[in-house]
Tab-separated table of C-alpha atoms in Angstrom:
chain	number	residue	atom	x	y	z
A	1	MET	CA	-43.021	-2.592	-138.982
A	2	LYS	CA	-42.257	-0.092	-136.235
A	3	ARG	CA	-45.204	2.074	-137.209
A	4	ARG	CA	-47.480	-0.962	-137.319
A	5	HIS	CA	-46.293	-2.063	-133.873
A	6	LEU	CA	-46.860	1.414	-132.423
A	7	TRP	CA	-50.329	1.546	-133.979
A	8	HIS	CA	-51.283	-1.808	-132.427
A	9	LYS	CA	-49.914	-0.634	-129.080
A	10	THR	CA	-51.923	2.594	-129.292
A	11	LEU	CA	-55.029	0.648	-130.309
A	12	LEU	CA	-54.710	-1.667	-127.304
A	13	LYS	CA	-54.306	1.285	-124.948
A	14	SER	CA	-57.337	3.030	-126.457
A	15	VAL	CA	-59.572	-0.024	-126.109
A	16	ILE	CA	-58.476	-0.719	-122.524
A	17	GLY	CA	-58.947	2.956	-121.624
A	18	ALA	CA	-62.421	3.064	-123.170
A	19	PHE	CA	-63.613	-0.040	-121.329
A	20	ALA	CA	-62.162	1.309	-118.069
A	21	ILE	CA	-64.148	4.543	-118.495
A	22	ILE	CA	-67.341	2.616	-119.275
A	23	LEU	CA	-66.834	0.458	-116.189
A	24	VAL	CA	-66.470	3.587	-114.019
A	25	TYR	CA	-69.665	5.023	-115.557
A	26	ILE	CA	-71.543	1.792	-114.758
A	27	LEU	CA	-70.388	1.851	-111.123
A	28	LEU	CA	-71.320	5.528	-110.760
A	29	PHE	CA	-74.778	4.829	-112.249
A	30	ILE	CA	-75.399	2.154	-109.637
A	31	GLU	CA	-74.252	4.489	-106.824
A	32	ILE	CA	-76.553	7.288	-108.029
A	33	MET	CA	-79.514	4.911	-108.334
A	34	ILE	CA	-78.929	3.867	-104.717
A	35	TYR	CA	-78.588	7.541	-103.710
A	36	GLU	CA	-81.892	8.424	-105.456
A	37	GLY	CA	-83.687	5.381	-104.080
A	38	GLN	CA	-84.345	3.858	-107.519
A	39	THR	CA	-83.250	0.445	-106.298
A	40	GLU	CA	-85.144	-1.398	-109.058
A	41	TYR	CA	-82.369	-0.248	-111.440
A	42	VAL	CA	-79.496	-1.302	-109.212
A	43	ASN	CA	-78.275	-4.191	-111.362
A	44	ILE	CA	-75.588	-4.700	-113.976
A	45	TYR	CA	-78.014	-5.071	-116.896
A	46	ASP	CA	-79.811	-1.761	-116.396
A	47	ALA	CA	-76.475	-0.096	-115.647
A	48	ILE	CA	-74.950	-1.261	-118.931
A	49	TYR	CA	-78.166	-0.376	-120.792
A	50	TRP	CA	-78.293	3.190	-119.403
A	51	VAL	CA	-74.560	3.885	-119.911
A	52	VAL	CA	-74.532	2.633	-123.507
A	53	THR	CA	-77.725	4.461	-124.570
A	54	THR	CA	-76.540	7.666	-122.896
A	55	LEU	CA	-73.009	7.484	-124.360
A	56	THR	CA	-74.434	7.067	-127.834
A	57	THR	CA	-76.876	9.935	-127.099
A	58	GLU	CA	-79.769	7.576	-127.900
A	59	GLY	CA	-81.393	7.908	-124.448
A	60	TYR	CA	-84.886	6.349	-124.519
A	61	GLY	CA	-85.912	8.099	-121.288
A	62	ASP	CA	-87.179	4.965	-119.583
A	63	ILE	CA	-84.478	5.321	-116.912
A	64	THR	CA	-83.941	8.906	-115.745
A	65	MET	CA	-81.949	10.642	-113.051
A	66	THR	CA	-84.084	12.720	-110.664
A	67	SER	CA	-81.548	14.392	-108.388
A	68	PRO	CA	-79.394	17.413	-109.414
A	69	ILE	CA	-76.266	15.260	-109.085
A	70	GLY	CA	-77.833	12.561	-111.245
A	71	LYS	CA	-78.901	15.023	-113.934
A	72	MET	CA	-75.432	16.609	-114.082
A	73	TYR	CA	-73.919	13.129	-114.286
A	74	ALA	CA	-76.238	12.267	-117.208
A	75	VAL	CA	-75.183	15.438	-119.046
A	76	PHE	CA	-71.515	14.638	-118.412
A	77	VAL	CA	-71.896	11.101	-119.813
A	78	GLN	CA	-73.673	12.423	-122.902
A	79	LEU	CA	-70.934	14.979	-123.593
A	80	THR	CA	-68.105	12.488	-123.162
A	81	GLY	CA	-69.944	9.842	-125.158
A	82	ILE	CA	-69.427	11.500	-128.531
A	83	PRO	CA	-65.591	11.511	-128.494
A	84	LEU	CA	-65.477	8.192	-126.689
A	85	VAL	CA	-67.763	6.262	-129.030
A	86	PHE	CA	-66.500	7.845	-132.220
A	87	GLY	CA	-62.925	7.478	-131.011
A	88	ILE	CA	-63.434	3.725	-130.622
A	89	LEU	CA	-65.314	3.554	-133.917
A	90	PHE	CA	-62.507	5.290	-135.823
A	91	THR	CA	-59.782	3.326	-134.062
A	92	LEU	CA	-61.336	-0.120	-134.404
A	93	VAL	CA	-63.274	0.132	-137.668
A	94	ILE	CA	-62.804	3.160	-139.883
A	95	ILE	CA	-58.995	3.601	-139.719
A	96	PRO	CA	-58.209	-0.136	-140.204
A	97	TRP	CA	-60.702	-0.240	-143.098
A	98	MET	CA	-59.126	2.792	-144.755
A	99	GLU	CA	-55.604	1.394	-144.314
A	100	LYS	CA	-56.683	-1.904	-145.800
A	101	LYS	CA	-58.252	-0.143	-148.781
A	102	ILE	CA	-55.120	1.935	-149.336
A	103	GLN	CA	-52.805	-1.061	-149.078
A	104	SER	CA	-54.957	-3.135	-151.414
A	105	SER	CA	-54.536	-0.442	-154.085
A	106	ILE	CA	-50.738	-0.443	-153.773
A	107	PRO	CA	-48.864	-2.882	-156.036
A	108	SER	CA	-47.146	-5.693	-154.158
A	109	LYS	CA	-45.832	-7.607	-157.185
A	110	ALA	CA	-43.354	-6.654	-159.875
A	111	PRO	CA	-44.376	-7.166	-163.522
A	112	LYS	CA	-43.984	-10.828	-164.515
A	113	LYS	CA	-41.771	-9.870	-167.456
A	114	LEU	CA	-39.300	-7.985	-165.232
A	115	ALA	CA	-35.916	-9.740	-165.442
A	116	ASP	CA	-32.186	-9.004	-165.237
A	117	HIS	CA	-33.133	-6.195	-162.862
A	118	ILE	CA	-31.861	-4.684	-159.615
A	119	ILE	CA	-33.872	-5.199	-156.411
A	120	LEU	CA	-33.518	-2.244	-154.049
A	121	CYS	CA	-34.585	-2.943	-150.460
A	122	GLY	CA	-35.237	0.317	-148.620
A	123	TYR	CA	-35.475	3.900	-149.809
A	124	ASN	CA	-33.273	6.890	-148.927
A	125	LYS	CA	-31.250	9.608	-150.656
A	126	LEU	CA	-28.533	7.165	-151.698
A	127	ILE	CA	-31.065	4.860	-153.351
A	128	GLU	CA	-32.872	7.786	-154.982
A	129	THR	CA	-29.645	8.839	-156.693
A	130	LEU	CA	-28.896	5.268	-157.678
A	131	ILE	CA	-32.359	5.030	-159.249
A	132	GLU	CA	-31.584	8.113	-161.340
A	133	GLU	CA	-28.441	6.390	-162.619
A	134	LEU	CA	-30.352	3.207	-163.345
A	135	LYS	CA	-32.920	5.140	-165.353
A	136	GLU	CA	-30.222	6.978	-167.323
A	137	ASN	CA	-28.554	3.678	-168.175
A	138	ASP	CA	-31.865	1.940	-168.978
A	139	ILE	CA	-31.262	-0.684	-166.304
A	140	PRO	CA	-34.481	-2.222	-164.926
A	141	TYR	CA	-35.069	-2.101	-161.180
A	142	ILE	CA	-37.739	-2.572	-158.529
A	143	LEU	CA	-37.801	-0.880	-155.129
A	144	VAL	CA	-39.223	-2.778	-152.144
A	145	GLU	CA	-40.569	-0.564	-149.364
A	146	GLU	CA	-42.661	-1.438	-146.300
A	147	GLU	CA	-44.182	2.019	-145.734
A	148	ALA	CA	-47.444	2.171	-147.697
A	149	GLU	CA	-47.568	5.970	-147.768
A	150	LEU	CA	-44.011	6.155	-149.084
A	151	VAL	CA	-44.743	3.625	-151.821
A	152	MET	CA	-47.701	5.746	-152.970
A	153	GLU	CA	-45.486	8.838	-153.050
A	154	LEU	CA	-42.761	7.027	-155.011
A	155	LEU	CA	-45.242	5.729	-157.562
A	156	LYS	CA	-46.488	9.279	-158.149
A	157	ARG	CA	-42.876	10.212	-158.938
A	158	ASN	CA	-42.656	7.387	-161.497
A	159	ILE	CA	-40.342	5.285	-159.327
A	160	ASN	CA	-40.970	1.562	-159.732
A	161	ALA	CA	-41.880	0.395	-156.243
A	162	ILE	CA	-43.832	-2.377	-154.585
A	163	TYR	CA	-45.211	-2.678	-151.078
A	164	GLY	CA	-43.891	-5.412	-148.809
A	165	LEU	CA	-41.434	-6.470	-146.130
A	166	ALA	CA	-38.114	-7.244	-147.831
A	167	SER	CA	-37.164	-9.855	-145.228
A	168	GLU	CA	-40.145	-12.048	-146.197
A	169	GLU	CA	-39.839	-14.714	-148.897
A	170	GLU	CA	-43.163	-13.827	-150.482
A	171	THR	CA	-42.080	-10.210	-150.986
A	172	LEU	CA	-38.767	-11.169	-152.608
A	173	ARG	CA	-40.501	-13.700	-154.840
A	174	ASN	CA	-42.962	-10.954	-155.800
A	175	ALA	CA	-39.916	-8.871	-156.764
A	176	ASN	CA	-38.872	-11.675	-159.178
A	177	ILE	CA	-35.695	-12.371	-157.227
A	178	LYS	CA	-34.843	-15.473	-159.240
A	179	GLU	CA	-34.715	-13.361	-162.390
A	180	ALA	CA	-32.809	-10.476	-160.783
A	181	ARG	CA	-29.283	-9.341	-161.592
A	182	PHE	CA	-28.553	-8.542	-157.952
A	183	LEU	CA	-30.099	-7.204	-154.751
A	184	ILE	CA	-29.114	-4.219	-152.600
A	185	ALA	CA	-30.044	-4.411	-148.899
A	186	ASN	CA	-30.292	-0.852	-147.590
A	187	ARG	CA	-32.086	-1.031	-144.247
A	188	SER	CA	-30.727	-1.246	-140.687
A	189	ASP	CA	-27.940	-3.765	-140.118
A	190	GLU	CA	-30.315	-6.112	-138.298
A	191	MET	CA	-32.940	-5.904	-141.027
A	192	ASN	CA	-30.279	-6.279	-143.722
A	193	ALA	CA	-29.125	-9.524	-142.111
A	194	ASN	CA	-32.688	-10.851	-142.285
A	195	ILE	CA	-33.019	-9.716	-145.901
A	196	VAL	CA	-29.739	-11.381	-146.872
A	197	LEU	CA	-30.648	-14.646	-145.120
A	198	THR	CA	-34.068	-14.737	-146.776
A	199	ALA	CA	-32.702	-13.869	-150.214
A	200	ARG	CA	-29.902	-16.415	-149.979
A	201	ASN	CA	-32.375	-19.082	-148.894
A	202	ILE	CA	-34.361	-18.788	-152.125
A	203	SER	CA	-31.838	-17.523	-154.672
A	204	GLU	CA	-28.174	-17.390	-155.667
A	205	VAL	CA	-28.512	-13.726	-156.648
A	206	ASN	CA	-25.564	-11.418	-155.943
A	207	ILE	CA	-26.267	-9.360	-152.807
A	208	ILE	CA	-24.775	-6.006	-151.813
A	209	ALA	CA	-25.450	-5.039	-148.187
A	210	ILE	CA	-24.960	-1.449	-147.020
A	211	VAL	CA	-23.845	-1.578	-143.390
A	212	GLU	CA	-24.125	1.180	-140.764
A	213	ASP	CA	-21.699	-0.300	-138.222
A	214	ARG	CA	-18.602	-1.775	-139.845
A	215	ALA	CA	-18.326	-4.228	-136.938
A	216	ASN	CA	-21.350	-5.970	-138.456
A	217	LYS	CA	-19.712	-6.506	-141.867
A	218	LYS	CA	-18.596	-10.037	-141.036
A	219	TYR	CA	-22.081	-11.031	-139.886
A	220	LEU	CA	-23.624	-9.874	-143.139
A	221	LYS	CA	-20.936	-11.815	-144.978
A	222	TYR	CA	-21.771	-14.887	-142.886
A	223	ALA	CA	-25.446	-14.373	-143.721
A	224	GLY	CA	-24.595	-14.660	-147.401
A	225	ALA	CA	-23.921	-11.154	-148.722
A	226	THR	CA	-21.719	-11.148	-151.817
A	227	SER	CA	-20.215	-7.824	-150.772
A	228	VAL	CA	-20.712	-5.394	-147.899
A	229	VAL	CA	-20.337	-1.612	-148.272
A	230	SER	CA	-19.701	0.631	-145.260
A	231	PRO	CA	-19.959	4.355	-146.182
A	232	LYS	CA	-18.484	5.424	-142.840
A	233	GLU	CA	-15.509	3.101	-143.264
A	234	LEU	CA	-14.929	4.400	-146.781
A	235	PHE	CA	-14.951	7.951	-145.505
A	236	GLY	CA	-12.526	7.038	-142.747
A	237	ARG	CA	-10.064	5.610	-145.241
A	238	PHE	CA	-10.166	8.783	-147.295
A	239	ILE	CA	-9.628	11.019	-144.284
A	240	GLY	CA	-6.490	8.978	-143.632
A	241	ARG	CA	-5.335	9.781	-147.168
A	242	LYS	CA	-5.524	13.552	-146.687
A	243	ALA	CA	-1.721	13.768	-146.745
A	244	ALA	CA	-1.526	11.876	-150.040
A	245	ASP	CA	-0.579	13.506	-153.333
A	246	PRO	CA	-3.541	15.716	-154.279
A	247	PHE	CA	-2.736	15.371	-157.968
A	248	VAL	CA	-3.285	11.642	-158.205
A	249	ASN	CA	-5.769	11.478	-161.083
A	250	ARG	CA	-7.517	8.184	-160.425
A	251	LEU	CA	-10.487	6.806	-158.516
A	252	THR	CA	-9.600	5.027	-155.290
A	253	GLY	CA	-11.846	3.045	-153.024
A	254	ALA	CA	-14.622	2.943	-155.606
A	255	THR	CA	-17.278	0.285	-155.197
A	256	GLU	CA	-18.964	-0.824	-158.400
A	257	PHE	CA	-22.693	-1.413	-157.960
A	258	PHE	CA	-23.062	-2.663	-161.497
A	259	GLU	CA	-21.160	-2.363	-164.736
A	260	GLY	CA	-20.163	1.235	-165.376
A	261	VAL	CA	-21.744	2.741	-162.246
A	262	SER	CA	-19.819	3.080	-158.985
A	263	ILE	CA	-19.967	4.807	-155.632
A	264	VAL	CA	-16.840	6.570	-154.412
A	265	GLU	CA	-15.790	8.863	-151.579
A	266	LEU	CA	-13.769	11.962	-152.499
A	267	PRO	CA	-11.923	14.344	-150.154
A	268	ILE	CA	-11.811	18.068	-150.872
A	269	TYR	CA	-8.215	19.246	-151.390
A	270	PRO	CA	-6.942	22.774	-150.598
A	271	LYS	CA	-6.739	23.898	-154.242
A	272	SER	CA	-10.180	22.623	-155.226
A	273	PRO	CA	-12.451	25.266	-156.807
A	274	LEU	CA	-15.279	23.748	-154.747
A	275	MET	CA	-13.735	25.033	-151.515
A	276	GLY	CA	-16.013	27.447	-149.676
A	277	LYS	CA	-18.931	27.048	-152.066
A	278	THR	CA	-22.401	25.900	-151.102
A	279	MET	CA	-23.681	22.671	-152.617
A	280	LYS	CA	-26.099	24.724	-154.715
A	281	ASN	CA	-23.421	27.045	-156.118
A	282	ALA	CA	-20.996	24.171	-156.658
A	283	ALA	CA	-23.440	22.721	-159.234
A	284	ILE	CA	-21.636	19.382	-159.123
A	285	ARG	CA	-24.284	17.431	-161.016
A	286	GLU	CA	-24.488	20.054	-163.759
A	287	LYS	CA	-20.703	20.120	-164.210
A	288	THR	CA	-19.892	16.426	-163.874
A	289	GLY	CA	-23.106	14.404	-164.100
A	290	ALA	CA	-22.247	12.693	-160.793
A	291	ASN	CA	-24.589	12.819	-157.796
A	292	VAL	CA	-23.425	13.633	-154.277
A	293	VAL	CA	-25.431	11.427	-151.929
A	294	GLY	CA	-23.541	11.876	-148.674
A	295	MET	CA	-21.015	14.129	-146.963
A	296	TRP	CA	-18.845	14.046	-143.901
A	297	LYS	CA	-19.538	17.262	-141.978
A	298	GLY	CA	-19.293	18.272	-138.361
A	299	GLY	CA	-17.535	15.033	-137.500
A	300	SER	CA	-20.347	12.802	-138.722
A	301	LEU	CA	-21.633	11.259	-141.923
A	302	THR	CA	-24.937	12.530	-143.242
A	303	PHE	CA	-27.059	11.561	-146.230
A	304	VAL	CA	-29.121	14.755	-145.893
A	305	ILE	CA	-27.483	17.191	-148.304
A	306	ARG	CA	-28.875	20.734	-148.172
A	307	PRO	CA	-28.361	23.383	-150.882
A	308	ASP	CA	-26.778	25.759	-148.323
A	309	ASP	CA	-24.261	23.199	-146.998
A	310	ILE	CA	-20.762	24.655	-147.414
A	311	ILE	CA	-17.949	22.530	-148.833
A	312	LYS	CA	-14.906	22.886	-146.556
A	313	ASP	CA	-11.322	21.642	-146.571
A	314	ASN	CA	-12.240	18.791	-144.233
A	315	SER	CA	-15.293	17.746	-146.234
A	316	VAL	CA	-15.464	14.327	-147.860
A	317	LEU	CA	-18.097	13.680	-150.514
A	318	LEU	CA	-19.806	10.376	-151.212
A	319	ALA	CA	-20.740	10.368	-154.892
A	320	ILE	CA	-22.283	7.973	-157.347
A	321	GLY	CA	-22.086	7.896	-161.130
A	322	SER	CA	-20.360	6.428	-164.152
A	323	ASN	CA	-16.569	6.161	-164.244
A	324	GLU	CA	-16.408	9.153	-166.579
A	325	GLN	CA	-18.641	11.266	-164.331
A	326	LEU	CA	-16.700	10.357	-161.209
A	327	SER	CA	-13.385	11.091	-162.929
A	328	LYS	CA	-14.628	14.605	-163.719
A	329	LEU	CA	-15.663	15.091	-160.104
A	330	THR	CA	-12.300	13.761	-158.897
A	331	LYS	CA	-10.506	16.465	-160.879
A	332	LEU	CA	-12.920	19.060	-159.501
A	333	THR	CA	-12.188	18.051	-155.914
A	334	GLN	CA	-8.449	18.335	-156.462
A	335	SER	CA	-7.206	21.367	-158.324
A	336	ALA	CA	-9.000	22.464	-161.485
A	337	GLU	CA	-12.437	22.756	-163.014
C-alpha cells in the first residue's frame, strides 16, 4: 500500500509539473508573437496549437518564429518535448498498463480444494523458515502478500502465494479462511490489528499475531487474536534467565505454532561449542534440523542473519522447528554437541 500511495503521489506531481511547464510555454509563445509583431497568433488557441505540435515534434510549419530569440525558443521546446511527452505517456499510460497486466497474471485466489491449511499474512525470514517446516511436515499453507513483484518471486521459488491485501475480506475469503486451520498475522502492529479484526469478522479461525511492540499485545487480543507472540519480549525473558542453571535440559518459553512445530528463544551459555563461531561454521541446521530465524546482537533484535555473524556469549537465538530439533539445538547452546 505504501508503494502504491507513493506512486500515486509521484504521478500527481508529474502531471501537475507537466501542465505547469506547458502553461509557461504557452505564455512565452504569446510574448514572442507580440515581440515579433505576429499579432494574428496572439490568442490561446494558436498558442496551445503551436506548443503541442512543437512538443510532439510534429511542427506543421504554418506558424513559425522569425526572430533569433523565437527560433532558439522553438528549438528549446522541441528538445524538451521528447522527455516531457514521453514522460507523461509512460507515467499515465504505459506503466499503469504494464502493472495491470502483471497483476492480472498473478494468482489472487487459493485453490478451491485447499483446506485445513495455514494462512500466512506477510513475508519475511521468519515466515520463510516456517514455510520450510510446513513443507517438511506436509502441512498445507497459503501466503498472502500485497507486493506484486514479491509474489512473482515467491511463486518462482515454489512458495504458494497469492496477491492481495490481507486486511480486506475479499482477500481472506480468497485464501479460503473458513476452511483454514489458523492464520498468522505477520505485518506491522497496526496492519495486524486490521487483519485480525477482518478475519474475526468473517471466521472463527484461530489467529496468531506477531507483535513488534509488546505494549500493543492487549490491543491485538481485544481485536480477536487467539494468541499474540512478541519475539522481543521472549528474548528479554531469556536474557533475564542468564543466571539460571545452564544444564537444564528442557525447552522454556516455546510457542507452538501448530502441532509438533514451535518457535523458541535460546541463550548461548559459556560452555556452548557454538561460542565464537560464525553462523556458517556453526552449521546449526545441518546438525539439528532447526532453523535460526532471529538473533539478539548489538543490543537489538534482528531477523537478518548473515553467514559471517559471530555467536557470542550474550547472543540469544530465535529458532523454529520440531520439538526434537529444538531439543538438539538446546543441548548445543548449553554444553555439548
